[in-house]
Tab-separated table of C-alpha atoms in Angstrom:
chain	number	residue	atom	x	y	z
A	30	LEU	CA	-0.052	-0.053	0.094
A	31	VAL	CA	2.870	2.500	0.685
A	32	ALA	CA	4.572	1.640	-2.521
A	33	LEU	CA	1.301	2.164	-4.457
A	34	ASN	CA	0.577	5.576	-2.744
A	35	VAL	CA	4.157	6.668	-3.632
A	36	ILE	CA	3.587	5.654	-7.237
A	37	LEU	CA	0.269	7.266	-7.593
A	38	SER	CA	1.046	10.411	-5.538
A	39	PRO	CA	1.944	12.671	-8.632
A	40	ALA	CA	-1.289	11.741	-10.341
A	41	SER	CA	-4.528	13.676	-9.729
A	42	VAL	CA	-7.778	11.815	-10.206
A	43	ARG	CA	-11.152	13.271	-9.665
A	44	LEU	CA	-14.456	11.715	-9.770
A	45	ASP	CA	-17.736	13.545	-9.529
A	46	CYS	CA	-20.205	10.905	-8.152
A	47	THR	CA	-23.077	13.391	-7.426
A	48	GLU	CA	-26.274	12.664	-9.368
A	49	GLU	CA	-26.549	16.136	-10.713
A	50	LYS	CA	-22.926	16.577	-11.416
A	51	LEU	CA	-22.566	19.451	-9.117
A	52	PHE	CA	-18.699	19.599	-9.273
A	53	THR	CA	-18.309	19.268	-13.066
A	54	LEU	CA	-18.497	22.235	-15.258
A	55	THR	CA	-20.865	22.131	-18.357
A	56	SER	CA	-19.262	21.782	-21.884
A	57	SER	CA	-20.239	25.429	-22.772
A	58	THR	CA	-18.320	26.874	-19.523
A	59	GLN	CA	-15.368	24.569	-20.308
A	60	GLN	CA	-15.331	25.880	-23.900
A	61	LEU	CA	-15.454	29.590	-22.700
A	62	LEU	CA	-12.556	28.899	-20.302
A	63	LYS	CA	-10.408	27.328	-22.980
A	64	GLU	CA	-10.849	30.381	-25.301
A	65	LEU	CA	-9.826	32.962	-22.621
A	66	ASP	CA	-6.811	34.972	-23.905
A	67	THR	CA	-6.758	37.547	-20.881
A	68	PRO	CA	-5.962	36.707	-17.267
A	69	ILE	CA	-9.113	37.022	-15.046
A	70	THR	CA	-9.158	37.390	-11.390
A	71	VAL	CA	-12.059	35.923	-9.414
A	72	ARG	CA	-12.364	37.445	-5.906
A	73	PHE	CA	-14.461	35.178	-3.490
A	74	TYR	CA	-15.463	37.178	-0.434
A	75	PHE	CA	-16.679	35.021	2.448
A	76	THR	CA	-16.780	36.109	6.289
A	77	LYS	CA	-16.206	32.800	7.986
A	78	ASP	CA	-15.407	34.081	11.451
A	79	VAL	CA	-18.881	35.358	12.378
A	80	PRO	CA	-20.497	33.763	15.441
A	81	GLN	CA	-23.684	31.656	14.897
A	82	LEU	CA	-22.975	31.542	11.132
A	83	PRO	CA	-25.953	29.564	9.667
A	84	PRO	CA	-24.723	26.035	8.759
A	85	ARG	CA	-26.490	26.324	5.332
A	86	LEU	CA	-24.404	29.229	4.476
A	87	MET	CA	-21.172	27.721	5.536
A	88	THR	CA	-21.975	24.510	3.567
A	89	TYR	CA	-22.883	26.652	0.452
A	90	ALA	CA	-19.551	28.615	0.795
A	91	GLU	CA	-17.781	25.366	0.589
A	92	ARG	CA	-19.785	24.408	-2.448
A	93	VAL	CA	-18.833	27.842	-3.993
A	94	GLN	CA	-15.005	27.169	-3.321
A	95	ASP	CA	-15.017	23.729	-4.831
A	96	LEU	CA	-16.823	25.115	-7.949
A	97	LEU	CA	-14.240	27.877	-8.330
A	98	LYS	CA	-11.307	25.363	-8.064
A	99	GLU	CA	-12.943	23.835	-11.127
A	100	TYR	CA	-12.971	27.043	-12.920
A	101	GLN	CA	-9.247	27.652	-12.151
A	102	ARG	CA	-8.380	24.070	-13.118
A	103	CYS	CA	-10.150	24.477	-16.551
A	104	GLY	CA	-8.960	27.956	-17.038
A	105	GLY	CA	-5.412	27.025	-18.095
A	106	GLY	CA	-3.637	29.608	-16.043
A	107	ASN	CA	-5.937	32.444	-17.025
A	108	ILE	CA	-8.328	32.129	-14.005
A	109	GLU	CA	-6.890	33.258	-10.751
A	110	VAL	CA	-9.083	32.576	-7.757
A	111	VAL	CA	-8.485	34.764	-4.732
A	112	LYS	CA	-10.207	34.096	-1.301
A	113	LEU	CA	-10.862	36.944	0.997
A	114	ASN	CA	-12.281	36.977	4.665
A	115	PRO	CA	-13.982	40.617	5.095
A	116	THR	CA	-13.911	41.204	8.876
A	117	PRO	CA	-15.071	44.713	10.153
A	118	ASP	CA	-12.508	47.513	9.365
A	119	SER	CA	-10.306	45.368	7.306
A	120	ASP	CA	-8.832	45.922	3.881
A	121	ALA	CA	-10.769	42.866	2.589
A	122	GLU	CA	-13.918	44.691	3.708
A	123	ASP	CA	-12.894	47.746	1.968
A	124	SER	CA	-12.034	45.744	-1.218
A	125	ALA	CA	-15.442	43.876	-1.034
A	126	ASN	CA	-17.210	47.310	-0.883
A	127	LEU	CA	-15.172	48.805	-3.874
A	128	ASP	CA	-16.068	45.590	-5.926
A	129	GLY	CA	-19.760	46.008	-5.146
A	130	VAL	CA	-19.946	43.027	-2.981
A	131	THR	CA	-22.470	43.632	-0.107
A	132	GLY	CA	-22.662	42.224	3.322
A	133	GLN	CA	-25.914	40.801	4.816
A	134	ALA	CA	-26.956	41.292	8.351
A	135	LEU	CA	-27.570	38.524	10.675
A	136	GLY	CA	-30.054	40.134	12.873
A	137	ALA	CA	-32.450	37.231	12.657
A	138	PHE	CA	-29.876	34.942	14.215
A	139	GLY	CA	-29.343	37.037	17.339
A	140	THR	CA	-26.371	39.177	16.285
A	141	GLY	CA	-25.702	42.421	14.518
A	142	ASP	CA	-22.857	40.957	12.378
A	143	ARG	CA	-22.606	41.257	8.653
A	144	VAL	CA	-21.690	38.274	6.491
A	145	PHE	CA	-20.020	38.617	3.133
A	146	CYS	CA	-20.618	35.829	0.675
A	147	GLY	CA	-20.060	37.199	-2.831
A	148	ILE	CA	-17.910	37.133	-5.954
A	149	ALA	CA	-16.234	39.852	-8.068
A	150	VAL	CA	-14.832	38.902	-11.473
A	151	ASN	CA	-12.286	41.259	-12.729
A	152	CYS	CA	-10.557	41.431	-16.099
A	153	LEU	CA	-8.490	44.667	-16.967
A	154	ASP	CA	-10.629	47.692	-16.158
A	155	ALA	CA	-14.073	45.741	-15.979
A	156	THR	CA	-15.429	44.281	-12.918
A	157	VAL	CA	-18.737	42.329	-12.531
A	158	ALA	CA	-20.065	41.591	-9.042
A	159	LEU	CA	-22.290	38.874	-7.608
A	160	PRO	CA	-23.152	40.980	-4.567
A	161	PHE	CA	-24.511	38.152	-2.585
A	162	LEU	CA	-24.515	34.361	-3.399
A	163	SER	CA	-27.898	33.116	-1.950
A	164	PRO	CA	-28.233	29.337	-1.343
A	165	ASP	CA	-31.635	29.733	-2.947
A	166	ARG	CA	-29.886	30.302	-6.450
A	167	GLU	CA	-27.589	27.271	-6.069
A	168	ASP	CA	-28.810	25.649	-9.210
A	169	LEU	CA	-27.810	28.723	-11.158
A	170	LEU	CA	-24.425	29.189	-9.475
A	171	GLU	CA	-22.419	28.079	-12.577
A	172	TYR	CA	-24.557	30.022	-14.756
A	173	ASP	CA	-24.074	33.313	-12.800
A	174	ILE	CA	-20.265	32.864	-12.483
A	175	THR	CA	-19.828	32.082	-16.198
A	176	ARG	CA	-22.108	34.908	-17.145
A	177	ALA	CA	-19.881	37.299	-14.997
A	178	ILE	CA	-16.793	35.999	-16.901
A	179	TYR	CA	-18.295	36.505	-20.153
A	180	ARG	CA	-19.502	40.008	-19.452
A	181	VAL	CA	-15.935	41.243	-18.260
A	182	GLN	CA	-14.687	40.057	-21.603
A	183	HIS	CA	-17.470	41.667	-23.661
A	184	THR	CA	-18.248	45.168	-22.076
A	185	GLU	CA	-20.361	46.262	-24.988
A	186	LYS	CA	-23.831	44.480	-25.072
A	187	ALA	CA	-24.853	42.877	-28.380
A	188	LYS	CA	-28.261	43.812	-29.759
A	189	ILE	CA	-30.949	41.072	-30.132
A	190	GLY	CA	-34.535	41.489	-31.397
A	191	VAL	CA	-37.655	39.828	-29.935
A	192	ILE	CA	-40.679	39.306	-32.102
A	193	SER	CA	-43.755	38.204	-30.368
A	194	SER	CA	-47.548	38.802	-30.526
A	195	LEU	CA	-47.621	38.283	-26.508
A	196	PRO	CA	-46.836	41.217	-24.276
A	197	VAL	CA	-43.390	39.795	-23.457
A	198	MET	CA	-41.906	43.284	-23.083
A	199	GLY	CA	-44.468	44.269	-20.570
A	200	ARG	CA	-47.110	47.005	-20.911
A	201	GLN	CA	-46.749	50.620	-19.920
A	202	VAL	CA	-49.993	52.493	-19.714
A	203	PRO	CA	-49.998	56.376	-19.989
A	204	PRO	CA	-51.369	58.195	-17.156
A	205	GLN	CA	-54.189	59.639	-18.932
A	206	MET	CA	-55.326	56.336	-20.111
A	207	MET	CA	-55.103	55.005	-16.388
A	208	MET	CA	-57.453	57.600	-15.400
A	209	GLN	CA	-60.036	56.726	-18.191
A	210	MET	CA	-59.515	53.059	-17.692
A	211	PRO	CA	-58.765	52.351	-13.958
A	212	ASN	CA	-58.856	48.551	-14.510
A	213	MET	CA	-55.927	48.670	-16.876
A	214	SER	CA	-52.807	48.040	-15.078
A	215	GLN	CA	-49.176	48.189	-16.065
A	216	GLN	CA	-47.323	44.872	-16.505
A	217	PRO	CA	-43.582	44.213	-16.098
A	218	PRO	CA	-41.613	42.453	-18.741
A	219	TRP	CA	-41.611	38.689	-18.676
A	220	GLN	CA	-38.691	37.125	-16.664
A	221	VAL	CA	-36.968	35.973	-19.907
A	222	ILE	CA	-36.880	39.431	-21.058
A	223	SER	CA	-35.493	40.753	-17.788
A	224	GLU	CA	-32.685	37.933	-17.819
A	225	LEU	CA	-31.939	38.825	-21.555
A	226	ARG	CA	-31.414	42.535	-20.666
A	227	ARG	CA	-28.786	41.747	-18.171
A	228	ASP	CA	-26.525	40.870	-21.039
A	229	PHE	CA	-28.065	42.166	-24.326
A	230	GLU	CA	-29.731	45.212	-25.664
A	231	VAL	CA	-33.153	43.918	-26.179
A	232	VAL	CA	-35.351	45.713	-28.911
């Protein structure tokens, strides 16, 4: 056994046994990372020293770190992951605020402490922040990180057109019409349009 460990020690073997392949990047993300030609820095801010930190958030932070290791591994040297612990009045907290990563109060848990759990993706002069990573969006974690990496590389939004007979763009009712027809209410854009507008100019 000792000899076998010595022989296999230089090798790195990973096996994702989760049913949803939580620790395996999708093929589209891997392709994006392979095409990177400019170094990108991913700063992960997580306050791990807060008393009474919710176990769910701690577990989720570990999941985020594991996923970021995959990004770094597939990035071929163009992805640098920096982990920071923003404590009160620290340089890490100042850096988080400058990057647009915000802390959440833990008042509901009996303390007035703030917890940071966010990501800032930086490339040259462009920075895209994920202000707070909520465990409720765990299924979209890879999507959010990959989109942030894409956005720091493509600062100008591409224009796409949407053609539909349905009110997908929402409905804006002029004030004078609201007075004449009180039952007519304004409608927000559909969720798919709101998501598209985050990355594209939608017309």
